[in-house]
mmCIF file of C-alpha atoms and ligand atoms in Angstrom:
data_model
loop_
_atom_site.group_PDB
_atom_site.id
_atom_site.type_symbol
_atom_site.label_atom_id
_atom_site.label_comp_id
_atom_site.label_asym_id
_atom_site.label_seq_id
_atom_site.Cartn_x
_atom_site.Cartn_y
_atom_site.Cartn_z
ATOM 1 C CA MET A 1 211.811 -106.952 106.064
ATOM 2 C CA LYS A 2 208.539 -108.384 106.994
ATOM 3 C CA ILE A 3 206.632 -105.959 105.356
ATOM 4 C CA GLY A 4 202.091 -106.161 105.444
ATOM 5 C CA ILE A 5 200.364 -103.526 102.667
ATOM 6 C CA VAL A 6 196.542 -102.817 103.967
ATOM 7 C CA CYS A 7 194.549 -101.042 100.340
ATOM 8 C CA TYR A 8 191.981 -101.659 97.936
ATOM 9 C CA PRO A 9 192.142 -103.944 95.998
ATOM 10 C CA THR A 10 190.521 -103.096 93.078
ATOM 11 C CA PHE A 11 191.513 -100.374 89.632
ATOM 12 C CA GLY A 12 191.270 -96.896 92.178
ATOM 13 C CA GLY A 13 195.033 -95.077 92.284
ATOM 14 C CA SER A 14 195.697 -96.211 95.870
ATOM 15 C CA GLY A 15 194.895 -99.817 95.137
ATOM 16 C CA VAL A 16 197.401 -99.640 92.483
ATOM 17 C CA VAL A 17 200.226 -97.653 93.995
ATOM 18 C CA ALA A 18 199.894 -100.297 97.048
ATOM 19 C CA THR A 19 200.005 -103.428 94.808
ATOM 20 C CA GLU A 20 203.233 -101.263 92.889
ATOM 21 C CA LEU A 21 204.806 -100.242 95.908
ATOM 22 C CA GLY A 22 204.611 -104.380 96.683
ATOM 23 C CA MET A 23 205.383 -106.164 94.479
ATOM 24 C CA ALA A 24 208.115 -103.226 93.972
ATOM 25 C CA LEU A 25 209.751 -103.711 97.689
ATOM 26 C CA ALA A 26 209.634 -107.952 97.198
ATOM 27 C CA ASN A 27 211.386 -108.011 94.019
ATOM 28 C CA LYS A 28 214.542 -105.833 96.384
ATOM 29 C CA GLY A 29 214.726 -109.039 98.331
ATOM 30 C CA HIS A 30 212.215 -107.974 100.884
ATOM 31 C CA GLU A 31 208.990 -109.913 102.110
ATOM 32 C CA VAL A 32 205.737 -109.154 101.789
ATOM 33 C CA HIS A 33 202.219 -109.823 103.270
ATOM 34 C CA PHE A 34 199.189 -108.081 101.323
ATOM 35 C CA ILE A 35 196.531 -107.937 103.323
ATOM 36 C CA THR A 36 192.410 -107.915 101.798
ATOM 37 C CA TYR A 37 189.942 -108.724 100.554
ATOM 38 C CA ASN A 38 190.726 -109.628 97.428
ATOM 39 C CA GLN A 39 193.338 -109.982 95.662
ATOM 40 C CA PRO A 40 194.171 -106.642 94.423
ATOM 41 C CA VAL A 41 193.815 -107.013 90.416
ATOM 42 C CA ARG A 42 197.700 -106.002 90.307
ATOM 43 C CA LEU A 43 198.707 -107.866 91.100
ATOM 44 C CA ASP A 44 201.220 -110.362 89.898
ATOM 45 C CA PHE A 45 202.849 -113.225 91.472
ATOM 46 C CA ILE A 46 206.067 -113.051 90.066
ATOM 47 C CA SER A 47 207.668 -113.393 92.911
ATOM 48 C CA HIS A 48 208.078 -116.371 96.106
ATOM 49 C CA ASN A 49 207.946 -112.819 98.638
ATOM 50 C CA LEU A 50 205.125 -112.148 98.293
ATOM 51 C CA HIS A 51 201.596 -112.941 100.101
ATOM 52 C CA PHE A 52 197.831 -112.173 100.209
ATOM 53 C CA HIS A 53 195.943 -113.129 102.833
ATOM 54 C CA GLU A 54 192.257 -112.271 102.963
ATOM 55 C CA VAL A 55 189.726 -110.150 104.818
ATOM 56 C CA ALA A 56 186.613 -112.848 105.283
ATOM 57 C CA LEU A 57 183.393 -111.284 105.835
ATOM 58 C CA GLU A 58 181.542 -113.230 108.243
ATOM 59 C CA GLU A 59 176.922 -112.621 106.732
ATOM 60 C CA TYR A 60 175.189 -112.347 109.870
ATOM 61 C CA PRO A 61 170.449 -111.328 110.029
ATOM 62 C CA LEU A 62 171.690 -108.928 112.206
ATOM 63 C CA PHE A 63 173.771 -106.783 110.099
ATOM 64 C CA GLN A 64 172.741 -104.544 107.440
ATOM 65 C CA TYR A 65 176.102 -103.277 107.046
ATOM 66 C CA GLN A 66 178.994 -105.858 108.084
ATOM 67 C CA PRO A 67 182.247 -104.580 110.119
ATOM 68 C CA TYR A 68 184.407 -104.519 108.313
ATOM 69 C CA GLU A 69 187.200 -103.284 110.883
ATOM 70 C CA LEU A 70 186.751 -105.355 113.583
ATOM 71 C CA ALA A 71 187.737 -108.318 110.066
ATOM 72 C CA LEU A 72 190.696 -106.816 109.361
ATOM 73 C CA SER A 73 192.355 -105.806 113.092
ATOM 74 C CA THR A 74 190.967 -109.174 112.904
ATOM 75 C CA ARG A 75 193.377 -110.768 109.819
ATOM 76 C CA ILE A 76 196.016 -108.236 111.149
ATOM 77 C CA VAL A 77 196.821 -109.767 113.470
ATOM 78 C CA GLU A 78 196.396 -113.304 113.088
ATOM 79 C CA VAL A 79 198.992 -112.119 110.331
ATOM 80 C CA VAL A 80 201.497 -110.463 111.372
ATOM 81 C CA GLU A 81 201.350 -113.179 114.627
ATOM 82 C CA ARG A 82 202.324 -115.743 112.437
ATOM 83 C CA TYR A 83 204.561 -113.540 110.081
ATOM 84 C CA LYS A 84 206.387 -112.334 112.125
ATOM 85 C CA ILE A 85 205.898 -108.534 110.192
ATOM 86 C CA GLU A 86 207.755 -105.583 111.253
ATOM 87 C CA VAL A 87 206.148 -102.865 109.709
ATOM 88 C CA LEU A 88 201.868 -102.124 108.391
ATOM 89 C CA HIS A 89 201.929 -99.723 105.778
ATOM 90 C CA VAL A 90 198.027 -98.708 105.039
ATOM 91 C CA HIS A 91 197.457 -96.966 102.400
ATOM 92 C CA TYR A 92 194.047 -94.450 102.045
ATOM 93 C CA ALA A 93 193.082 -93.538 105.325
ATOM 94 C CA ILE A 94 189.424 -95.234 105.907
ATOM 95 C CA PRO A 95 188.803 -98.185 107.670
ATOM 96 C CA HIS A 96 192.463 -98.757 107.047
ATOM 97 C CA ALA A 97 194.248 -96.436 109.456
ATOM 98 C CA TYR A 98 191.599 -97.487 111.605
ATOM 99 C CA ALA A 99 192.492 -101.300 112.207
ATOM 100 C CA ALA A 100 195.426 -100.347 111.812
ATOM 101 C CA TYR A 101 195.965 -98.797 115.928
ATOM 102 C CA MET A 102 193.460 -101.386 117.137
ATOM 103 C CA ALA A 103 196.049 -104.303 115.658
ATOM 104 C CA LYS A 104 198.802 -102.417 116.980
ATOM 105 C CA LYS A 105 196.820 -102.384 120.398
ATOM 106 C CA MET A 106 195.661 -105.535 120.351
ATOM 107 C CA LEU A 107 198.640 -107.302 119.096
ATOM 108 C CA LYS A 108 200.705 -104.694 122.624
ATOM 109 C CA ASP A 109 198.292 -106.839 125.285
ATOM 110 C CA LYS A 110 199.872 -110.532 123.172
ATOM 111 C CA GLY A 111 203.223 -108.839 123.058
ATOM 112 C CA ILE A 112 204.145 -108.146 120.130
ATOM 113 C CA LYS A 113 205.238 -104.997 118.449
ATOM 114 C CA ILE A 114 204.534 -103.395 115.057
ATOM 115 C CA LYS A 115 204.519 -99.702 113.087
ATOM 116 C CA VAL A 116 201.397 -98.437 111.230
ATOM 117 C CA VAL A 117 202.654 -96.117 108.856
ATOM 118 C CA THR A 118 199.727 -94.358 107.256
ATOM 119 C CA THR A 119 199.817 -93.522 103.473
ATOM 120 C CA LEU A 120 197.515 -90.978 102.755
ATOM 121 C CA HIS A 121 195.904 -90.728 99.084
ATOM 122 C CA GLY A 122 193.258 -88.799 98.902
ATOM 123 C CA THR A 123 188.917 -88.308 98.895
ATOM 124 C CA ASP A 124 189.813 -90.746 102.619
ATOM 125 C CA ILE A 125 191.305 -86.549 103.556
ATOM 126 C CA THR A 126 189.530 -84.294 100.782
ATOM 127 C CA LEU A 127 185.758 -85.764 100.391
ATOM 128 C CA VAL A 128 184.302 -88.747 103.071
ATOM 129 C CA GLY A 129 187.378 -88.335 105.420
ATOM 130 C CA SER A 130 186.167 -85.051 106.325
ATOM 131 C CA HIS A 131 182.659 -85.959 106.703
ATOM 132 C CA PRO A 132 181.501 -85.007 110.034
ATOM 133 C CA SER A 133 180.966 -88.615 110.409
ATOM 134 C CA TYR A 134 183.975 -89.544 110.140
ATOM 135 C CA LYS A 135 186.405 -86.538 110.695
ATOM 136 C CA THR A 136 187.011 -87.656 114.706
ATOM 137 C CA ALA A 137 188.525 -90.972 113.778
ATOM 138 C CA VAL A 138 191.091 -90.466 110.745
ATOM 139 C CA GLU A 139 191.830 -87.149 112.999
ATOM 140 C CA PHE A 140 193.117 -89.734 115.613
ATOM 141 C CA SER A 141 194.012 -93.182 114.028
ATOM 142 C CA ILE A 142 196.072 -90.494 111.577
ATOM 143 C CA ASN A 143 197.383 -88.749 115.312
ATOM 144 C CA LYS A 144 198.283 -92.664 116.600
ATOM 145 C CA SER A 145 200.515 -93.688 112.721
ATOM 146 C CA ASP A 146 203.583 -93.994 113.528
ATOM 147 C CA GLU A 147 204.605 -92.203 110.027
ATOM 148 C CA VAL A 148 202.081 -90.508 107.719
ATOM 149 C CA THR A 149 202.792 -89.683 104.280
ATOM 150 C CA ALA A 150 200.424 -88.096 101.691
ATOM 151 C CA VAL A 151 201.554 -87.899 98.181
ATOM 152 C CA SER A 152 201.695 -85.275 97.541
ATOM 153 C CA SER A 153 202.636 -81.245 98.950
ATOM 154 C CA SER A 154 198.940 -80.056 98.027
ATOM 155 C CA LEU A 155 197.662 -83.344 99.268
ATOM 156 C CA LYS A 156 199.859 -82.565 102.749
ATOM 157 C CA GLU A 157 198.322 -78.481 102.344
ATOM 158 C CA ASP A 158 194.555 -80.850 102.840
ATOM 159 C CA THR A 159 195.266 -82.975 105.855
ATOM 160 C CA LEU A 160 196.847 -80.174 107.880
ATOM 161 C CA ARG A 161 193.422 -77.548 106.960
ATOM 162 C CA LEU A 162 190.709 -79.997 107.718
ATOM 163 C CA PHE A 163 192.615 -82.507 110.291
ATOM 164 C CA ASN A 164 193.840 -81.337 113.840
ATOM 165 C CA ILE A 165 197.462 -82.818 112.171
ATOM 166 C CA GLU A 166 200.089 -83.438 115.276
ATOM 167 C CA LYS A 167 202.165 -85.896 113.202
ATOM 168 C CA ASP A 168 204.596 -84.575 110.402
ATOM 169 C CA ILE A 169 203.390 -85.047 107.486
ATOM 170 C CA GLN A 170 206.038 -87.111 105.020
ATOM 171 C CA VAL A 171 205.663 -86.298 100.862
ATOM 172 C CA VAL A 172 205.842 -88.704 98.627
ATOM 173 C CA TYR A 173 204.792 -88.154 95.240
ATOM 174 C CA ASN A 174 203.218 -91.490 93.441
ATOM 175 C CA PHE A 175 205.236 -93.752 91.044
ATOM 176 C CA ILE A 176 205.258 -95.374 87.682
ATOM 177 C CA ASP A 177 207.123 -98.184 86.077
ATOM 178 C CA SER A 178 208.399 -96.688 83.352
ATOM 179 C CA GLY A 179 209.648 -99.104 81.660
ATOM 180 C CA LYS A 180 206.784 -101.130 81.718
ATOM 181 C CA TYR A 181 205.687 -98.419 78.907
ATOM 182 C CA ASP A 182 208.205 -97.999 76.897
ATOM 183 C CA ALA A 183 208.672 -101.808 75.510
ATOM 184 C CA ILE A 184 204.662 -101.983 74.593
ATOM 185 C CA HIS A 185 205.414 -98.960 72.517
ATOM 186 C CA GLN A 186 208.219 -100.340 70.711
ATOM 187 C CA GLU A 187 206.595 -103.553 70.705
ATOM 188 C CA GLU A 188 202.858 -103.941 71.216
ATOM 189 C CA CYS A 189 200.769 -100.725 69.424
ATOM 190 C CA LYS A 190 198.549 -101.479 67.312
ATOM 191 C CA ARG A 191 197.033 -97.707 66.771
ATOM 192 C CA ILE A 192 194.728 -99.545 63.969
ATOM 193 C CA ALA A 193 192.975 -101.484 65.883
ATOM 194 C CA LEU A 194 191.218 -98.604 66.774
ATOM 195 C CA ALA A 195 191.973 -95.719 65.591
ATOM 196 C CA ASN A 196 192.111 -94.796 61.643
ATOM 197 C CA PRO A 197 194.789 -93.213 60.807
ATOM 198 C CA ASP A 198 194.230 -89.972 60.166
ATOM 199 C CA GLU A 199 192.560 -90.028 63.804
ATOM 200 C CA ARG A 200 193.665 -88.501 66.944
ATOM 201 C CA VAL A 201 193.017 -90.297 70.207
ATOM 202 C CA LEU A 202 191.627 -88.952 73.426
ATOM 203 C CA THR A 203 191.539 -90.746 76.539
ATOM 204 C CA HIS A 204 189.750 -90.236 79.549
ATOM 205 C CA VAL A 205 190.632 -93.470 82.377
ATOM 206 C CA SER A 206 189.127 -93.778 85.741
ATOM 207 C CA ASN A 207 186.549 -94.949 88.129
ATOM 208 C CA PHE A 208 183.804 -92.619 87.062
ATOM 209 C CA ARG A 209 183.033 -91.540 90.730
ATOM 210 C CA PRO A 210 180.616 -87.840 90.135
ATOM 211 C CA VAL A 211 184.953 -87.028 90.962
ATOM 212 C CA LYS A 212 186.289 -87.692 87.663
ATOM 213 C CA ARG A 213 183.252 -85.335 85.274
ATOM 214 C CA VAL A 214 182.860 -87.382 83.168
ATOM 215 C CA LEU A 215 180.722 -85.396 81.664
ATOM 216 C CA ASP A 216 183.129 -83.065 81.171
ATOM 217 C CA VAL A 217 185.510 -85.535 79.759
ATOM 218 C CA ILE A 218 182.718 -86.280 76.553
ATOM 219 C CA ASN A 219 181.725 -82.567 76.602
ATOM 220 C CA ILE A 220 185.604 -81.737 75.938
ATOM 221 C CA PHE A 221 185.610 -84.658 72.967
ATOM 222 C CA ASP A 222 182.230 -82.760 71.443
ATOM 223 C CA ARG A 223 183.868 -79.981 70.521
ATOM 224 C CA VAL A 224 187.910 -81.490 70.108
ATOM 225 C CA GLN A 225 185.657 -84.384 67.353
ATOM 226 C CA LYS A 226 184.086 -80.856 65.045
ATOM 227 C CA GLU A 227 187.464 -79.943 64.032
ATOM 228 C CA ILE A 228 189.369 -83.149 64.698
ATOM 229 C CA PRO A 229 188.832 -86.527 63.563
ATOM 230 C CA SER A 230 188.691 -88.562 66.700
ATOM 231 C CA LYS A 231 187.661 -90.611 68.536
ATOM 232 C CA LEU A 232 187.501 -91.081 72.563
ATOM 233 C CA LEU A 233 188.607 -93.933 74.522
ATOM 234 C CA MET A 234 186.971 -94.480 77.572
ATOM 235 C CA VAL A 235 188.672 -96.832 80.409
ATOM 236 C CA GLY A 236 187.072 -97.912 83.614
ATOM 237 C CA ASP A 237 183.657 -98.050 85.137
ATOM 238 C CA GLY A 238 181.684 -96.379 88.425
ATOM 239 C CA PRO A 239 177.818 -94.909 88.989
ATOM 240 C CA GLU A 240 178.036 -91.917 86.295
ATOM 241 C CA ARG A 241 178.869 -94.489 83.962
ATOM 242 C CA SER A 242 175.588 -94.971 81.845
ATOM 243 C CA LYS A 243 174.720 -91.039 82.059
ATOM 244 C CA ALA A 244 177.667 -90.195 80.579
ATOM 245 C CA GLU A 245 177.338 -93.025 77.656
ATOM 246 C CA GLN A 246 173.710 -91.451 77.839
ATOM 247 C CA LEU A 247 175.216 -87.947 77.041
ATOM 248 C CA VAL A 248 177.008 -89.932 74.232
ATOM 249 C CA LYS A 249 173.414 -90.463 72.673
ATOM 250 C CA ASP A 250 172.110 -87.623 72.774
ATOM 251 C CA LEU A 251 175.153 -85.740 70.815
ATOM 252 C CA GLY A 252 175.418 -88.339 68.428
ATOM 253 C CA LEU A 253 179.035 -89.821 69.271
ATOM 254 C CA GLU A 254 178.412 -92.869 69.273
ATOM 255 C CA ASP A 255 180.598 -93.820 66.854
ATOM 256 C CA LYS A 256 183.602 -91.693 67.790
ATOM 257 C CA VAL A 257 183.470 -93.026 71.439
ATOM 258 C CA LEU A 258 183.844 -96.419 73.228
ATOM 259 C CA PHE A 259 183.924 -97.832 76.610
ATOM 260 C CA LEU A 260 186.245 -100.340 77.312
ATOM 261 C CA GLY A 261 185.047 -100.489 80.654
ATOM 262 C CA ASN A 262 188.264 -101.914 83.525
ATOM 263 C CA SER A 263 190.655 -102.867 82.097
ATOM 264 C CA ASN A 264 194.029 -104.705 83.008
ATOM 265 C CA GLU A 265 196.221 -102.845 79.531
ATOM 266 C CA VAL A 266 195.836 -99.729 80.086
ATOM 267 C CA ALA A 267 199.743 -99.729 78.951
ATOM 268 C CA ARG A 268 198.447 -101.117 75.706
ATOM 269 C CA ILE A 269 195.436 -98.368 75.675
ATOM 270 C CA LEU A 270 197.380 -95.225 76.387
ATOM 271 C CA CYS A 271 200.057 -96.621 74.105
ATOM 272 C CA TYR A 272 197.794 -95.092 71.164
ATOM 273 C CA SER A 273 196.725 -92.201 72.369
ATOM 274 C CA ASP A 274 197.431 -88.315 71.705
ATOM 275 C CA ILE A 275 195.753 -86.343 75.171
ATOM 276 C CA PHE A 276 195.372 -87.490 77.809
ATOM 277 C CA LEU A 277 191.781 -86.361 80.069
ATOM 278 C CA LEU A 278 191.382 -85.737 83.761
ATOM 279 C CA PRO A 279 188.449 -82.848 84.018
ATOM 280 C CA SER A 280 188.766 -83.540 87.716
ATOM 281 C CA GLN A 281 186.603 -82.375 90.199
ATOM 282 C CA THR A 282 189.490 -82.732 92.862
ATOM 283 C CA GLU A 283 192.460 -84.895 92.632
ATOM 284 C CA SER A 284 195.363 -85.567 94.876
ATOM 285 C CA PHE A 285 197.810 -86.338 92.419
ATOM 286 C CA GLY A 286 196.483 -88.000 89.406
ATOM 287 C CA LEU A 287 197.864 -91.116 89.092
ATOM 288 C CA ALA A 288 195.776 -91.433 85.831
ATOM 289 C CA ALA A 289 197.959 -89.021 83.996
ATOM 290 C CA LEU A 290 200.711 -90.302 85.016
ATOM 291 C CA GLU A 291 199.959 -93.809 83.815
ATOM 292 C CA ALA A 292 199.527 -91.808 80.896
ATOM 293 C CA MET A 293 202.271 -88.969 80.777
ATOM 294 C CA ALA A 294 204.453 -92.021 80.837
ATOM 295 C CA ALA A 295 202.993 -93.690 78.180
ATOM 296 C CA ASN A 296 204.166 -90.468 75.599
ATOM 297 C CA THR A 297 200.235 -88.685 76.184
ATOM 298 C CA VAL A 298 199.800 -84.953 76.470
ATOM 299 C CA VAL A 299 197.233 -83.672 79.373
ATOM 300 C CA ILE A 300 194.108 -81.912 79.533
ATOM 301 C CA SER A 301 193.260 -81.390 83.336
ATOM 302 C CA SER A 302 191.592 -79.162 85.268
ATOM 303 C CA ASN A 303 194.243 -76.938 88.042
ATOM 304 C CA THR A 304 192.819 -78.458 90.659
ATOM 305 C CA GLY A 305 194.436 -80.317 93.705
ATOM 306 C CA GLY A 306 198.246 -82.654 93.289
ATOM 307 C CA LEU A 307 197.548 -81.820 89.084
ATOM 308 C CA PRO A 308 200.290 -79.137 89.124
ATOM 309 C CA GLU A 309 202.498 -81.053 90.313
ATOM 310 C CA VAL A 310 202.276 -84.226 88.302
ATOM 311 C CA ASN A 311 201.123 -82.408 84.568
ATOM 312 C CA ILE A 312 203.933 -78.343 84.669
ATOM 313 C CA HIS A 313 201.384 -76.291 81.995
ATOM 314 C CA GLY A 314 202.664 -75.509 79.088
ATOM 315 C CA LYS A 315 204.608 -78.175 79.687
ATOM 316 C CA THR A 316 203.653 -81.760 79.758
ATOM 317 C CA GLY A 317 199.562 -80.341 79.199
ATOM 318 C CA PHE A 318 197.481 -77.828 79.904
ATOM 319 C CA LEU A 319 195.518 -76.713 82.823
ATOM 320 C CA SER A 320 192.520 -74.836 83.586
ATOM 321 C CA ASN A 321 190.255 -73.323 85.706
ATOM 322 C CA LEU A 322 187.618 -76.545 86.790
ATOM 323 C CA GLY A 323 184.752 -76.963 84.542
ATOM 324 C CA ASP A 324 185.671 -75.098 81.340
ATOM 325 C CA VAL A 325 185.065 -77.990 79.059
ATOM 326 C CA ASP A 326 185.609 -74.788 76.640
ATOM 327 C CA ASP A 327 189.120 -73.825 77.898
ATOM 328 C CA MET A 328 189.927 -77.480 78.539
ATOM 329 C CA ALA A 329 188.627 -78.124 74.116
ATOM 330 C CA LYS A 330 190.480 -75.234 73.209
ATOM 331 C CA ASN A 331 193.366 -76.654 74.601
ATOM 332 C CA ALA A 332 193.025 -79.368 73.145
ATOM 333 C CA ILE A 333 192.524 -78.434 69.635
ATOM 334 C CA SER A 334 195.695 -76.720 69.955
ATOM 335 C CA ILE A 335 198.313 -79.587 70.050
ATOM 336 C CA LEU A 336 196.019 -81.812 67.778
ATOM 337 C CA LYS A 337 196.625 -79.257 65.578
ATOM 338 C CA ASP A 338 199.864 -78.215 65.639
ATOM 339 C CA GLU A 339 201.867 -81.837 64.450
ATOM 340 C CA GLN A 340 205.830 -79.778 66.144
ATOM 341 C CA LYS A 341 203.854 -78.796 69.118
ATOM 342 C CA LEU A 342 202.167 -81.508 70.437
ATOM 343 C CA LEU A 343 205.389 -83.621 69.529
ATOM 344 C CA GLU A 344 206.966 -81.650 72.149
ATOM 345 C CA LEU A 345 204.893 -81.498 74.102
ATOM 346 C CA LYS A 346 204.258 -85.877 74.046
ATOM 347 C CA GLN A 347 208.650 -85.769 74.519
ATOM 348 C CA ASN A 348 208.194 -83.112 78.125
ATOM 349 C CA ALA A 349 205.665 -85.513 79.524
ATOM 350 C CA LYS A 350 207.584 -88.511 78.727
ATOM 351 C CA ALA A 351 211.001 -86.838 80.653
ATOM 352 C CA HIS A 352 208.607 -85.654 83.710
ATOM 353 C CA THR A 353 208.537 -88.743 84.268
ATOM 354 C CA LYS A 354 211.566 -89.186 85.156
ATOM 355 C CA GLU A 355 211.458 -87.090 88.336
ATOM 356 C CA PHE A 356 208.398 -89.977 89.943
ATOM 357 C CA SER A 357 210.257 -93.085 89.241
ATOM 358 C CA LEU A 358 210.048 -96.176 91.012
ATOM 359 C CA GLU A 359 213.942 -96.151 91.453
ATOM 360 C CA GLU A 360 213.955 -92.555 93.399
ATOM 361 C CA VAL A 361 209.850 -93.808 95.376
ATOM 362 C CA LEU A 362 211.468 -97.013 96.627
ATOM 363 C CA PRO A 363 214.059 -96.292 98.736
ATOM 364 C CA LYS A 364 212.510 -92.883 100.022
ATOM 365 C CA TYR A 365 209.493 -95.698 101.696
ATOM 366 C CA GLU A 366 212.331 -97.945 102.538
ATOM 367 C CA GLN A 367 214.502 -95.339 104.952
ATOM 368 C CA ILE A 368 210.368 -94.772 106.606
ATOM 369 C CA TYR A 369 210.017 -98.033 107.194
ATOM 370 C CA GLN A 370 213.362 -97.938 108.775
ATOM 371 C CA THR A 371 213.399 -95.164 110.986
ATOM 372 C CA CYS A 372 209.935 -96.904 112.876
ATOM 373 C CA PHE A 373 212.927 -99.097 114.078
HETATM 374 O O1 LIG B 1 190.758 -90.870 97.024
HETATM 375 C C1 LIG B 1 190.087 -91.366 95.950
HETATM 376 O O2 LIG B 1 189.025 -91.454 95.508
HETATM 377 C C2 LIG B 1 190.439 -92.463 95.573
HETATM 378 C C3 LIG B 1 191.872 -92.599 95.684
HETATM 379 C C4 LIG B 1 192.311 -94.302 95.043
HETATM 380 O O3 LIG B 1 192.593 -95.152 95.832
HETATM 381 O O4 LIG B 1 191.590 -94.279 93.099
HETATM 382 O O5 LIG B 1 192.421 -91.953 94.625
HETATM 383 C C5 LIG B 1 192.877 -90.697 94.687
HETATM 384 O O6 LIG B 1 195.056 -91.484 95.667
HETATM 385 C C6 LIG B 1 195.633 -92.070 94.767
HETATM 386 C C7 LIG B 1 196.156 -92.448 94.841
HETATM 387 O O7 LIG B 1 197.276 -92.122 94.927
HETATM 388 C C8 LIG B 1 195.156 -90.670 93.475
HETATM 389 O O8 LIG B 1 196.309 -90.527 91.653
HETATM 390 C C9 LIG B 1 194.102 -89.305 93.452
HETATM 391 O O9 LIG B 1 194.679 -88.594 92.574
HETATM 392 C C10 LIG B 1 193.478 -89.721 94.177
HETATM 393 N N1 LIG B 1 192.163 -89.035 94.223
HETATM 394 C C11 LIG B 1 191.786 -88.446 94.464
HETATM 395 O O10 LIG B 1 192.362 -86.689 95.224
HETATM 396 C C12 LIG B 1 190.433 -87.529 93.789
#
């Protein structure tokens, strides 16, 4: 099949899922065209079937904000026409589903048919999409998609609760290429680079937006390090980073907390980790938690959104109420004090990721594309 993928090219989970999916589809022989404003960060041109088409924006003095949807829909039309794309898979509804609908209409005028699959990822529904400024257009473009998927049952429920949806929404979980983590674990995991042998390693990976509650991460770690020699690795960057760095200073934790910035080496960093902290305010799925589990890491998270579908309480880690840093710290300390329990949970976490394997999920998307015809 000839598939166009529209996504954000950044380190965010929706872009990562879209990129990994596109690369896997190309590996299977499909022709895949990414259409976005930058080359996606995880895009690795390993296959001749992979193409990237940049959406270029024109500056104009009248524009306070450049009209990205306009440029995107124009580029979609060009690429679909030129490469005879059959299915357009858009990740994150805003503004991609809207731009896809406009492109579809323009193509129809030219006598070209295209099917649109929209995958809902999280804040395009829960935080941003349901805002009065966007809601009408988001609802419209979801209803106009040929197929709609959501990355968890929780997100599907949220979508049905927040919008007036006429389409069926299929749940297709996010996935992981577990093999990538196995190879690193066996050969390249040089833990000594970041922590002393007697120290435990806790990690957080995110885009440091308020929804990730990175200050909770620091406060949980503060409680843990008082009882267990440990280090905290903070991976990623975003608006709350300076606040988090300030809190680390205020608590006198500079020697124990490392801010590593954005990284393409998340799998290599996770292989050092004993515990992954994800106390998010809301999380439709928690791809970062799944990646941590694939690297044999136990997850301590909030119990919001789709996290209970990924992190199984008492088996792969522990869930706590939103903002209950005492409970999250208590759970982390009890695991880290018990070598046997830590090992058991790590093994369970890794085993649980099989349910989210690339092999399971890829055919589901292929089938959805097929039903478009
Ligand atoms: O919705 C967002 O916040 C952005 C999005 C992203 O691009 O990072 O994250 C969402 O999609 C990920 C991939 O499906 C999920 O793993 C994240 O849980 C989800 N984030 C939230 O719901 C906050």
